[in-house]
């Protein structure tokens, strides 16, 4: 007997589930609370960001260097868990836009499994996903040493663009093989490969720029600053 198709709702994190990007914010927030002297290193962080903006190196080099600079050479499991939980409690629910809350609640009520897919580091993104009662997450992995300490170095590629889509497809194959109905939400065109996996692709934003971009790619638009986004996203 054939069962009902699995339902999966995939949400990006930065500027989608949360209004503000989390990576630099987390580094500054954690440094200010644990080692304020590291804020004296902000000119070096700014230099790293400028180098990345000038494409002198990519995310795979920028992110580990920034983490090492602002958090140190490693994070113990207890320290990582403590920081992640406190950061998530600070950002959720205050930085979750009303439309995101509405869509998450609607998708959960309709039986969708909620998957967060983000390039953010998994050790704090996972705490945000937990705070929002997501079912699973795919995020950028970081290496761990023999004692279980989190290291700045990435464990594999940054979970972005085509790599994110590959990780999402891998998760679906492992956890929801067979027929599926998939919704995907993101604020950025870099998630086009993930949108290609979805039956419903929702570009999150407001204004004519987003409407034109969505129309060009055959996506739909959801304004997460409006609580009505939850009702609008029922449109097929």
C-alpha positions as a Python dict, from the first residue, in 0.01 Angstrom:
ca = {
    (1, 'X'): (0, 0, 0),
    (2, 'X'): (133, 344, -91),
    (3, 'X'): (138, 596, 192),
    (4, 'X'): (92, 971, 169),
    (5, 'X'): (392, 1162, 35),
    (6, 'X'): (629, 1292, 300),
    (7, 'X'): (601, 1667, 345),
    (8, 'X'): (915, 1871, 402),
    (9, 'X'): (951, 2247, 453),
    (10, 'X'): (1306, 2377, 409),
    (11, 'X'): (1395, 2711, 564),
    (12, 'X'): (1709, 2918, 523),
    (13, 'X'): (1821, 3089, 846),
    (14, 'X'): (1980, 3432, 789),
    (15, 'X'): (1735, 3698, 664),
    (16, 'X'): (1468, 3429, 637),
    (17, 'X'): (1387, 3268, 972),
    (18, 'X'): (1579, 3548, 1144),
    (19, 'X'): (1594, 3905, 1018),
    (20, 'X'): (1962, 3963, 1088),
    (21, 'X'): (2256, 3757, 959),
    (22, 'X'): (2400, 3556, 1245),
    (23, 'X'): (2765, 3481, 1172),
    (24, 'X'): (2941, 3810, 1251),
    (25, 'X'): (2676, 3894, 1510),
    (26, 'X'): (2747, 3569, 1695),
    (27, 'X'): (3123, 3629, 1692),
    (28, 'X'): (3090, 3982, 1831),
    (29, 'X'): (2827, 3880, 2087),
    (30, 'X'): (3033, 3583, 2211),
    (31, 'X'): (3357, 3782, 2229),
    (32, 'X'): (3188, 4065, 2420),
    (33, 'X'): (3058, 3821, 2681),
    (34, 'X'): (3355, 3588, 2718),
    (35, 'X'): (3665, 3782, 2621),
    (36, 'X'): (3597, 4154, 2571),
    (37, 'X'): (3964, 4212, 2495),
    (38, 'X'): (3906, 4036, 2163),
    (39, 'X'): (3700, 4335, 2052),
    (40, 'X'): (4035, 4512, 2015),
    (41, 'X'): (4087, 4275, 1722),
    (42, 'X'): (3796, 4425, 1528),
    (43, 'X'): (4030, 4600, 1280),
    (44, 'X'): (4170, 4257, 1190),
    (45, 'X'): (3817, 4119, 1151),
    (46, 'X'): (3731, 4415, 929),
    (47, 'X'): (4041, 4343, 719),
    (48, 'X'): (3931, 3981, 681),
    (49, 'X'): (3586, 4096, 571),
    (50, 'X'): (3732, 4338, 317),
    (51, 'X'): (3952, 4063, 174),
    (52, 'X'): (3648, 3840, 141),
    (53, 'X'): (3443, 4118, -19),
    (54, 'X'): (3726, 4173, -270),
    (55, 'X'): (3719, 3797, -344),
    (56, 'X'): (4077, 3747, -237),
    (57, 'X'): (3952, 3427, -72),
    (58, 'X'): (3622, 3250, -26),
    (59, 'X'): (3394, 3162, 264),
    (60, 'X'): (3587, 2840, 330),
    (61, 'X'): (3890, 3050, 433),
    (62, 'X'): (3716, 3356, 572),
    (63, 'X'): (3489, 3183, 822),
    (64, 'X'): (3755, 2970, 999),
    (65, 'X'): (3988, 3270, 1021),
    (66, 'X'): (3713, 3489, 1168),
    (67, 'X'): (3613, 3223, 1422),
    (68, 'X'): (3974, 3172, 1531),
    (69, 'X'): (4023, 3547, 1568),
    (70, 'X'): (3713, 3614, 1779),
    (71, 'X'): (3659, 3285, 1966),
    (72, 'X'): (4006, 3133, 1989),
    (73, 'X'): (4162, 2808, 1873),
    (74, 'X'): (3882, 2582, 2001),
    (75, 'X'): (3552, 2566, 2185),
    (76, 'X'): (3495, 2298, 2447),
    (77, 'X'): (3164, 2114, 2406),
    (78, 'X'): (3031, 2275, 2725),
    (79, 'X'): (3136, 2624, 2615),
    (80, 'X'): (2992, 2575, 2266),
    (81, 'X'): (2661, 2449, 2408),
    (82, 'X'): (2639, 2734, 2658),
    (83, 'X'): (2710, 3003, 2401),
    (84, 'X'): (2474, 2848, 2147),
    (85, 'X'): (2186, 2821, 2395),
    (86, 'X'): (2229, 3180, 2517),
    (87, 'X'): (2260, 3317, 2165),
    (88, 'X'): (1948, 3130, 2052),
    (89, 'X'): (1756, 3257, 2356),
    (90, 'X'): (1864, 3613, 2267),
    (91, 'X'): (1760, 3591, 1900),
    (92, 'X'): (1443, 3378, 1933),
    (93, 'X'): (1171, 3498, 1926),
    (94, 'X'): (1271, 3866, 1907),
    (95, 'X'): (1435, 3846, 1563),
    (96, 'X'): (1182, 3608, 1402),
    (97, 'X'): (961, 3809, 1164),
    (98, 'X'): (584, 3754, 1191),
    (99, 'X'): (557, 3596, 848),
    (100, 'X'): (823, 3341, 933),
    (101, 'X'): (638, 3252, 1253),
    (102, 'X'): (314, 3217, 1057),
    (103, 'X'): (464, 2997, 784),
    (104, 'X'): (645, 2775, 1035),
    (105, 'X'): (325, 2728, 1236),
    (106, 'X'): (120, 2658, 924),
    (107, 'X'): (369, 2409, 781),
    (108, 'X'): (391, 2226, 1112),
    (109, 'X'): (8, 2214, 1138),
    (110, 'X'): (-12, 2074, 785),
    (111, 'X'): (223, 1790, 874),
    (112, 'X'): (544, 1917, 717),
    (113, 'X'): (874, 1815, 868),
    (114, 'X'): (1076, 2131, 926),
    (115, 'X'): (1434, 2130, 798),
    (116, 'X'): (1663, 2427, 855),
    (117, 'X'): (1931, 2454, 585),
    (118, 'X'): (2199, 2713, 647),
    (119, 'X'): (2562, 2802, 591),
    (120, 'X'): (2588, 2908, 956),
    (121, 'X'): (2802, 2693, 1188),
    (122, 'X'): (2605, 2396, 1314),
    (123, 'X'): (2699, 2440, 1681),
    (124, 'X'): (2486, 2754, 1720),
    (125, 'X'): (2247, 2713, 1426),
    (126, 'X'): (2134, 2387, 1582),
    (127, 'X'): (2036, 2570, 1901),
    (128, 'X'): (1829, 2818, 1697),
    (129, 'X'): (1659, 2530, 1515),
    (130, 'X'): (1582, 2366, 1850),
    (131, 'X'): (1439, 2691, 1988),
    (132, 'X'): (1200, 2701, 1692),
    (133, 'X'): (1112, 2329, 1722),
    (134, 'X'): (1258, 2234, 1385),
    (135, 'X'): (1288, 1864, 1318),
    (136, 'X'): (1636, 1868, 1167),
    (137, 'X'): (1913, 2091, 1040),
    (138, 'X'): (2188, 2085, 780),
    (139, 'X'): (2458, 2346, 843),
    (140, 'X'): (2829, 2408, 801),
    (141, 'X'): (3020, 2145, 996),
    (142, 'X'): (3337, 2213, 1191),
    (143, 'X'): (3617, 1978, 1277),
    (144, 'X'): (3648, 1844, 1631),
    (145, 'X'): (3960, 1723, 1807),
    (146, 'X'): (4007, 1401, 2004),
    (147, 'X'): (3852, 1563, 2314),
    (148, 'X'): (3542, 1672, 2124),
    (149, 'X'): (3640, 2039, 2113),
    (150, 'X'): (3499, 2242, 1823),
    (151, 'X'): (3772, 2378, 1595),
    (152, 'X'): (3751, 2679, 1361),
    (153, 'X'): (3837, 2461, 1059),
    (154, 'X'): (3546, 2350, 844),
    (155, 'X'): (3474, 1979, 817),
    (156, 'X'): (3396, 1969, 445),
    (157, 'X'): (3270, 2251, 223),
    (158, 'X'): (3077, 2551, 352),
    (159, 'X'): (2704, 2463, 341),
    (160, 'X'): (2615, 2721, 77),
    (161, 'X'): (2469, 2724, -273),
    (162, 'X'): (2514, 2394, -455),
    (163, 'X'): (2670, 2233, -146),
    (164, 'X'): (2364, 2318, 61),
    (165, 'X'): (2139, 2162, -203),
    (166, 'X'): (2356, 1851, -208),
    (167, 'X'): (2334, 1821, 170),
    (168, 'X'): (1957, 1876, 163),
    (169, 'X'): (1912, 1612, -108),
    (170, 'X'): (2126, 1373, 95),
    (171, 'X'): (1910, 1435, 404),
    (172, 'X'): (1589, 1377, 206),
    (173, 'X'): (1725, 1053, 63),
    (174, 'X'): (1821, 934, 410),
    (175, 'X'): (1515, 1047, 604),
    (176, 'X'): (1228, 1087, 356),
    (177, 'X'): (1304, 862, 60),
    (178, 'X'): (1026, 816, -190),
    (179, 'X'): (759, 1059, -299),
    (180, 'X'): (775, 1395, -123),
    (181, 'X'): (615, 1735, -134),
    (182, 'X'): (872, 2003, -61),
    (183, 'X'): (842, 2370, 18),
    (184, 'X'): (1156, 2584, 32),
    (185, 'X'): (1200, 2937, 166),
    (186, 'X'): (1503, 3163, 126),
    (187, 'X'): (1583, 3531, 81),
    (188, 'X'): (1866, 3480, -169),
    (189, 'X'): (1922, 3359, -523),
    (190, 'X'): (2219, 3152, -402),
    (191, 'X'): (1957, 2901, -285),
    (192, 'X'): (1837, 2840, -641),
    (193, 'X'): (1987, 2485, -630),
    (194, 'X'): (1778, 2409, -319),
    (195, 'X'): (1471, 2567, -480),
    (196, 'X'): (1523, 2327, -772),
    (197, 'X'): (1453, 2039, -532),
    (198, 'X'): (1120, 2189, -423),
    (199, 'X'): (765, 2170, -548),
    (200, 'X'): (708, 2518, -406),
    (201, 'X'): (992, 2770, -402),
    (202, 'X'): (934, 3090, -201),
    (203, 'X'): (1165, 3388, -232),
    (204, 'X'): (1144, 3580, 94),
    (205, 'X'): (1146, 3959, 67),
    (206, 'X'): (942, 4263, -18),
    (207, 'X'): (947, 4510, -305),
    (208, 'X'): (958, 4503, -681),
    (209, 'X'): (1314, 4369, -690),
    (210, 'X'): (1203, 4045, -528),
    (211, 'X'): (888, 4023, -742),
    (212, 'X'): (1091, 4059, -1062),
    (213, 'X'): (1357, 3812, -949),
    (214, 'X'): (1097, 3554, -849),
    (215, 'X'): (909, 3595, -1177),
    (216, 'X'): (1230, 3549, -1373),
    (217, 'X'): (1294, 3213, -1207),
    (218, 'X'): (936, 3091, -1169),
    (219, 'X'): (936, 3126, -790),
    (220, 'X'): (672, 3272, -561),
    (221, 'X'): (723, 3561, -319),
    (222, 'X'): (656, 3568, 55),
    (223, 'X'): (691, 3884, 264),
    (224, 'X'): (794, 3757, 606),
    (225, 'X'): (744, 4102, 758),
    (226, 'X'): (372, 4041, 715),
    (227, 'X'): (189, 3783, 925),
    (228, 'X'): (-32, 3729, 618),
    (229, 'X'): (262, 3546, 458),
    (230, 'X'): (134, 3229, 622),
    (231, 'X'): (-192, 3255, 429),
    (232, 'X'): (-27, 3376, 108),
    (233, 'X'): (205, 3077, 101),
    (234, 'X'): (-95, 2849, 56),
    (235, 'X'): (-117, 2969, -303),
    (236, 'X'): (0, 2709, -554),
}
